[in-house]
Short mmCIF file of C-alpha atoms in Angstrom, two decimals:
data_model
loop_
_atom_site.label_atom_id
_atom_site.label_comp_id
_atom_site.label_asym_id
_atom_site.label_seq_id
_atom_site.Cartn_x
_atom_site.Cartn_y
_atom_site.Cartn_z
CA MET A 1 8.67 13.96 -24.98
CA GLY A 2 6.73 15.93 -27.56
CA LEU A 3 3.42 17.68 -26.99
CA THR A 4 1.51 14.59 -28.14
CA GLY A 5 3.37 12.40 -25.64
CA LEU A 6 2.77 14.91 -22.86
CA LEU A 7 -0.97 15.11 -23.62
CA GLY A 8 -1.03 11.30 -23.87
CA ALA A 9 0.44 11.06 -20.37
CA VAL A 10 -2.16 13.44 -18.94
CA PHE A 11 -5.12 11.97 -20.82
CA ASN A 12 -4.13 8.30 -20.85
CA LEU A 13 -6.99 6.50 -22.59
CA ASP A 14 -5.14 3.19 -22.97
CA HIS A 15 -7.14 1.31 -20.39
CA VAL A 16 -10.60 -0.17 -19.87
CA GLY A 17 -13.22 2.58 -19.48
CA LYS A 18 -14.33 3.51 -15.96
CA TYR A 19 -18.07 3.42 -15.30
CA ILE A 20 -20.40 4.79 -12.65
CA HIS A 21 -23.12 2.38 -11.50
CA TRP A 22 -26.13 3.86 -9.76
CA GLY A 23 -29.03 1.42 -9.58
CA PHE A 24 -30.05 0.72 -13.17
CA ILE A 25 -28.12 3.79 -14.37
CA GLN A 26 -24.68 3.09 -15.84
CA LEU A 27 -22.59 5.78 -17.48
CA SER A 28 -18.94 6.26 -18.24
CA VAL A 29 -16.87 8.65 -16.12
CA SER A 30 -16.03 10.64 -19.28
CA ASN A 31 -19.74 11.11 -20.08
CA ALA A 32 -20.43 12.06 -16.46
CA ILE A 33 -17.67 14.71 -16.68
CA VAL A 34 -19.19 16.13 -19.89
CA ILE A 35 -22.67 16.25 -18.29
CA GLY A 36 -21.14 17.98 -15.23
CA LEU A 37 -19.42 20.56 -17.48
CA MET A 38 -22.74 21.18 -19.30
CA ILE A 39 -24.53 21.85 -16.00
CA VAL A 40 -21.71 24.20 -14.87
CA THR A 41 -21.80 26.04 -18.25
CA PHE A 42 -25.61 26.33 -18.10
CA ILE A 43 -25.60 27.81 -14.59
CA SER A 44 -22.67 30.13 -15.46
CA ALA A 45 -24.55 31.35 -18.55
CA LEU A 46 -27.49 32.34 -16.35
CA PHE A 47 -25.45 34.32 -13.82
CA LEU A 48 -22.29 35.64 -15.49
CA PRO A 49 -22.61 39.26 -16.72
CA PHE A 50 -22.75 39.65 -20.50
CA PRO A 51 -20.15 42.11 -21.86
CA GLY A 52 -21.57 45.44 -23.05
CA ARG A 53 -25.02 44.84 -21.59
CA ARG A 54 -25.00 48.08 -19.56
CA ASN A 55 -24.23 50.18 -22.65
CA ARG A 56 -27.25 48.88 -24.54
CA LYS A 57 -30.40 50.93 -24.72
CA GLU A 58 -33.42 49.14 -23.29
CA GLY A 59 -35.68 47.80 -25.99
CA LYS A 60 -32.94 47.95 -28.61
CA MET B 1 -59.30 42.79 -60.69
CA SER B 2 -56.18 40.66 -60.58
CA THR B 3 -54.09 40.42 -63.68
CA GLU B 4 -52.58 37.27 -65.09
CA ILE B 5 -49.22 38.28 -63.57
CA ASP B 6 -50.79 38.63 -60.11
CA ARG B 7 -52.20 35.11 -60.37
CA GLN B 8 -49.00 33.30 -61.38
CA TRP B 9 -47.38 31.20 -58.64
CA THR B 10 -44.03 33.03 -58.65
CA THR B 11 -45.72 36.38 -57.93
CA ARG B 12 -47.95 34.92 -55.22
CA LEU B 13 -45.03 33.08 -53.58
CA ARG B 14 -42.81 36.21 -53.64
CA LYS B 15 -45.55 38.36 -52.11
CA THR B 16 -46.23 35.80 -49.36
CA VAL B 17 -42.51 35.39 -48.54
CA VAL B 18 -41.85 39.16 -48.44
CA GLU B 19 -44.97 39.72 -46.33
CA LYS B 20 -44.11 36.97 -43.81
CA LEU B 21 -40.38 37.63 -43.72
CA PRO B 22 -39.34 41.10 -44.92
CA PRO B 23 -35.54 41.51 -45.40
CA ASP B 24 -35.14 43.67 -42.25
CA LYS B 25 -36.73 40.88 -40.20
CA LEU B 26 -34.63 38.18 -41.87
CA LEU B 27 -31.36 40.03 -41.15
CA PRO B 28 -32.19 42.50 -38.36
CA ASP B 29 -29.86 45.34 -37.33
CA THR B 30 -30.63 45.09 -33.61
CA GLN B 31 -31.95 42.57 -31.11
CA PRO B 32 -34.07 43.20 -27.98
CA ALA B 33 -32.08 44.12 -24.82
CA TYR B 34 -32.90 40.82 -23.13
CA VAL B 35 -30.88 38.93 -25.76
CA ALA B 36 -27.69 40.36 -24.17
CA SER B 37 -27.23 37.30 -21.94
CA TRP B 38 -24.93 34.28 -22.21
CA ILE B 39 -27.91 31.92 -22.26
CA TYR B 40 -28.82 33.24 -25.74
CA VAL B 41 -25.45 32.36 -27.33
CA PHE B 42 -25.85 28.58 -27.42
CA GLY B 43 -28.12 28.48 -30.47
CA VAL B 44 -25.61 30.30 -32.62
CA THR B 45 -22.76 28.24 -31.08
CA THR B 46 -24.60 25.12 -32.26
CA LEU B 47 -24.97 26.69 -35.71
CA ALA B 48 -21.24 27.54 -35.90
CA ALA B 49 -20.30 24.00 -34.80
CA LEU B 50 -22.64 22.58 -37.46
CA ALA B 51 -20.84 24.65 -40.12
CA ILE B 52 -17.48 23.13 -39.04
CA VAL B 53 -19.04 19.63 -38.94
CA ILE B 54 -20.29 20.01 -42.53
CA LEU B 55 -17.02 21.54 -43.76
CA THR B 56 -14.78 18.87 -42.20
CA GLY B 57 -17.27 16.17 -43.28
CA CYS B 58 -16.91 17.37 -46.90
CA VAL B 59 -13.09 17.10 -46.64
CA LEU B 60 -13.37 13.59 -45.14
CA ALA B 61 -15.77 12.57 -47.93
CA MET B 62 -13.37 13.88 -50.60
CA LYS B 63 -10.32 12.07 -49.20
CA GLY B 64 -11.82 8.79 -47.89
CA PRO B 65 -11.19 6.35 -44.99
CA LEU B 66 -7.55 5.40 -45.77
CA TRP B 67 -6.61 9.09 -45.55
CA TRP B 68 -8.36 9.73 -42.25
CA HIS B 69 -6.98 6.52 -40.72
CA LEU B 70 -3.38 6.67 -41.93
CA SER B 71 -2.23 10.26 -42.54
CA GLY B 72 -1.45 12.92 -39.97
CA THR B 73 -3.61 15.53 -41.73
CA GLY B 74 -6.39 12.95 -42.03
CA HIS B 75 -6.27 12.30 -38.28
CA PHE B 76 -6.39 16.04 -37.67
CA VAL B 77 -9.45 16.65 -39.89
CA ASN B 78 -11.12 13.53 -38.44
CA SER B 79 -10.51 14.94 -34.94
CA LEU B 80 -11.88 18.35 -35.99
CA HIS B 81 -15.01 16.54 -37.24
CA LEU B 82 -15.38 14.65 -33.93
CA TRP B 83 -14.71 17.61 -31.64
CA SER B 84 -16.98 19.99 -33.56
CA VAL B 85 -19.71 17.34 -33.12
CA GLU B 86 -18.93 17.28 -29.37
CA ILE B 87 -19.28 21.09 -29.23
CA PHE B 88 -22.43 20.87 -31.40
CA PHE B 89 -24.20 18.53 -28.95
CA PHE B 90 -22.79 20.29 -25.87
CA ALA B 91 -24.14 23.66 -27.07
CA MET B 92 -27.39 22.19 -28.42
CA VAL B 93 -28.30 20.55 -25.10
CA ILE B 94 -27.62 23.79 -23.15
CA HIS B 95 -29.68 25.65 -25.79
CA LEU B 96 -32.45 23.08 -25.21
CA TRP B 97 -32.32 23.49 -21.39
CA GLY B 98 -32.38 27.28 -21.70
CA LYS B 99 -35.33 27.27 -24.11
CA TYR B 100 -37.20 24.67 -22.05
CA PHE B 101 -36.98 26.71 -18.84
CA MET B 102 -38.01 29.92 -20.63
CA ALA B 103 -40.92 28.02 -22.28
CA ALA B 104 -39.72 29.13 -25.70
CA TRP B 105 -42.87 27.81 -27.42
CA ARG B 106 -44.81 30.83 -26.06
CA GLY B 107 -46.21 33.52 -28.36
CA GLY B 108 -47.02 31.30 -31.34
CA ARG B 109 -43.53 29.78 -31.44
CA GLN B 110 -44.76 26.15 -31.39
CA LEU B 111 -43.25 25.34 -34.78
CA THR B 112 -39.86 26.76 -33.74
CA TRP B 113 -39.93 24.36 -30.77
CA VAL B 114 -41.16 21.38 -32.81
CA THR B 115 -38.57 21.84 -35.59
CA GLY B 116 -35.93 22.05 -32.84
CA VAL B 117 -37.11 18.75 -31.33
CA VAL B 118 -37.09 17.00 -34.73
CA LEU B 119 -33.68 18.53 -35.45
CA PHE B 120 -32.34 17.17 -32.16
CA LEU B 121 -33.55 13.65 -33.01
CA THR B 122 -32.13 13.94 -36.56
CA SER B 123 -28.77 15.01 -35.09
CA VAL B 124 -28.74 12.01 -32.75
CA GLY B 125 -29.30 9.79 -35.82
CA ALA B 126 -26.53 11.61 -37.71
CA GLY B 127 -24.16 11.19 -34.75
CA PHE B 128 -25.02 7.50 -34.40
CA THR B 129 -24.55 6.70 -38.11
CA GLY B 130 -21.25 8.63 -37.92
CA TYR B 131 -20.02 6.40 -35.08
CA VAL B 132 -20.86 3.25 -37.05
CA SER B 133 -19.25 4.63 -40.26
CA GLN B 134 -15.79 5.19 -38.78
CA THR B 135 -14.52 1.83 -40.21
CA ASN B 136 -12.55 0.82 -37.11
CA TYR B 137 -12.98 -1.53 -34.12
CA ASP B 138 -15.02 1.11 -32.31
CA SER B 139 -17.61 1.24 -35.12
CA GLN B 140 -17.71 -2.58 -35.29
CA TRP B 141 -18.36 -2.77 -31.56
CA ILE B 142 -21.06 -0.06 -31.60
CA SER B 143 -22.87 -1.52 -34.63
CA THR B 144 -22.89 -5.09 -33.29
CA GLN B 145 -24.25 -3.83 -29.96
CA ALA B 146 -26.79 -1.49 -31.60
CA LYS B 147 -28.15 -4.17 -33.96
CA ASP B 148 -29.67 -6.03 -31.00
CA GLY B 149 -31.40 -2.87 -29.79
CA ILE B 150 -32.71 -1.96 -33.24
CA ASN B 151 -33.77 -5.55 -34.01
CA ALA B 152 -35.72 -5.57 -30.73
CA THR B 153 -37.76 -2.63 -32.06
CA GLY B 154 -38.42 -4.42 -35.37
CA GLY B 155 -36.58 -1.71 -37.27
CA GLY B 156 -33.59 -3.84 -38.24
CA ALA B 157 -35.23 -5.00 -41.46
CA ILE B 158 -35.18 -1.51 -42.96
CA PHE B 159 -32.32 0.05 -40.98
CA ASN B 160 -29.46 -2.45 -40.84
CA VAL B 161 -26.67 -1.01 -38.69
CA LEU B 162 -24.28 -3.75 -39.84
CA ASN B 163 -24.62 -2.56 -43.45
CA LEU B 164 -21.75 -0.08 -43.71
CA GLY B 165 -22.81 1.24 -47.13
CA GLN B 166 -26.33 1.99 -45.90
CA MET B 167 -25.09 3.63 -42.67
CA LEU B 168 -22.55 5.76 -44.58
CA MET B 169 -25.23 6.94 -47.04
CA TRP B 170 -27.54 7.89 -44.16
CA HIS B 171 -24.62 9.68 -42.50
CA ILE B 172 -23.30 11.65 -45.46
CA VAL B 173 -26.43 12.17 -47.59
CA LEU B 174 -29.87 11.76 -45.99
CA LEU B 175 -29.31 12.95 -42.43
CA PRO B 176 -27.11 15.97 -43.28
CA LEU B 177 -29.69 17.05 -45.89
CA ALA B 178 -32.45 16.73 -43.30
CA ALA B 179 -30.37 18.46 -40.59
CA VAL B 180 -29.43 21.43 -42.80
CA ALA B 181 -33.00 21.81 -44.14
CA LEU B 182 -34.49 21.64 -40.63
CA THR B 183 -31.88 24.10 -39.33
CA ALA B 184 -32.86 26.54 -42.08
CA VAL B 185 -36.57 26.17 -41.22
CA HIS B 186 -35.82 26.48 -37.47
CA VAL B 187 -33.78 29.69 -37.94
CA ILE B 188 -36.42 31.15 -40.31
CA TYR B 189 -39.10 30.54 -37.66
CA VAL B 190 -36.88 32.29 -35.09
CA ARG B 191 -36.57 35.24 -37.49
CA ILE B 192 -40.33 35.34 -38.22
CA LYS B 193 -41.46 35.20 -34.58
CA GLY B 194 -38.37 36.79 -32.98
CA VAL B 195 -36.36 35.55 -29.99
CA VAL B 196 -38.66 34.54 -27.13
CA PRO B 197 -38.78 37.24 -24.42
CA PRO B 198 -38.23 36.45 -20.71
CA PHE B 199 -41.39 35.94 -18.60
CA GLU B 200 -41.16 39.42 -16.96
CA GLU B 201 -41.14 41.12 -20.39
CA VAL B 202 -44.57 39.78 -21.34
CA LYS B 203 -46.37 40.54 -18.01
#
């Protein structure tokens, strides 16, 4: 099995899409995952230390 | 007394441009200390993704649909185009959240904010017309679904999502022109007014 086959087995998209239903809100699981990743990235960007920040002079 | 040279439009325009945006402000050597945070990298990430979107879009335009549907290299460039768009929107939305919560319109930066909003809407249009220009079952499905929505707004008469030629022209000519022009204006406003400082810096 080549790399493509291996990836295909992990990310098998050959089926009907899965959806989350929440009242009138309906979104696909893949979109929900992307939104979740965006929220995680946003929060990480606020709290993770930025490399080289300590070495910078204030105001520069 | 002003001379004839002082009055000509090229001189006046040059003086205004240099006064509003001197070269050291356009391409600064340093940034304020508060910019050293991950939350400030998403604007330039969006910009980098846009560059890849435009570059791969140009290759797709040169080679055409048969190439991107049937050849291995075509699939690869098509995928680069799609995934750089994914990164573009991913980064742009985080950029938007960051700027919203730091109220980035402060300090006379209203036009930076407004051009960003218009740019966001233009990008959504560019993404949408891209989806309906793929020339596959996916684009057929999206366009037949979207036509009902657009017809319900009354916009279907001038913006016909089932017209592939029209959608492709919007996708590869009008919307990219608008997006690149608005990006340039947005970045120039950022350079003129500077990156918005955190709330504690302006107290």
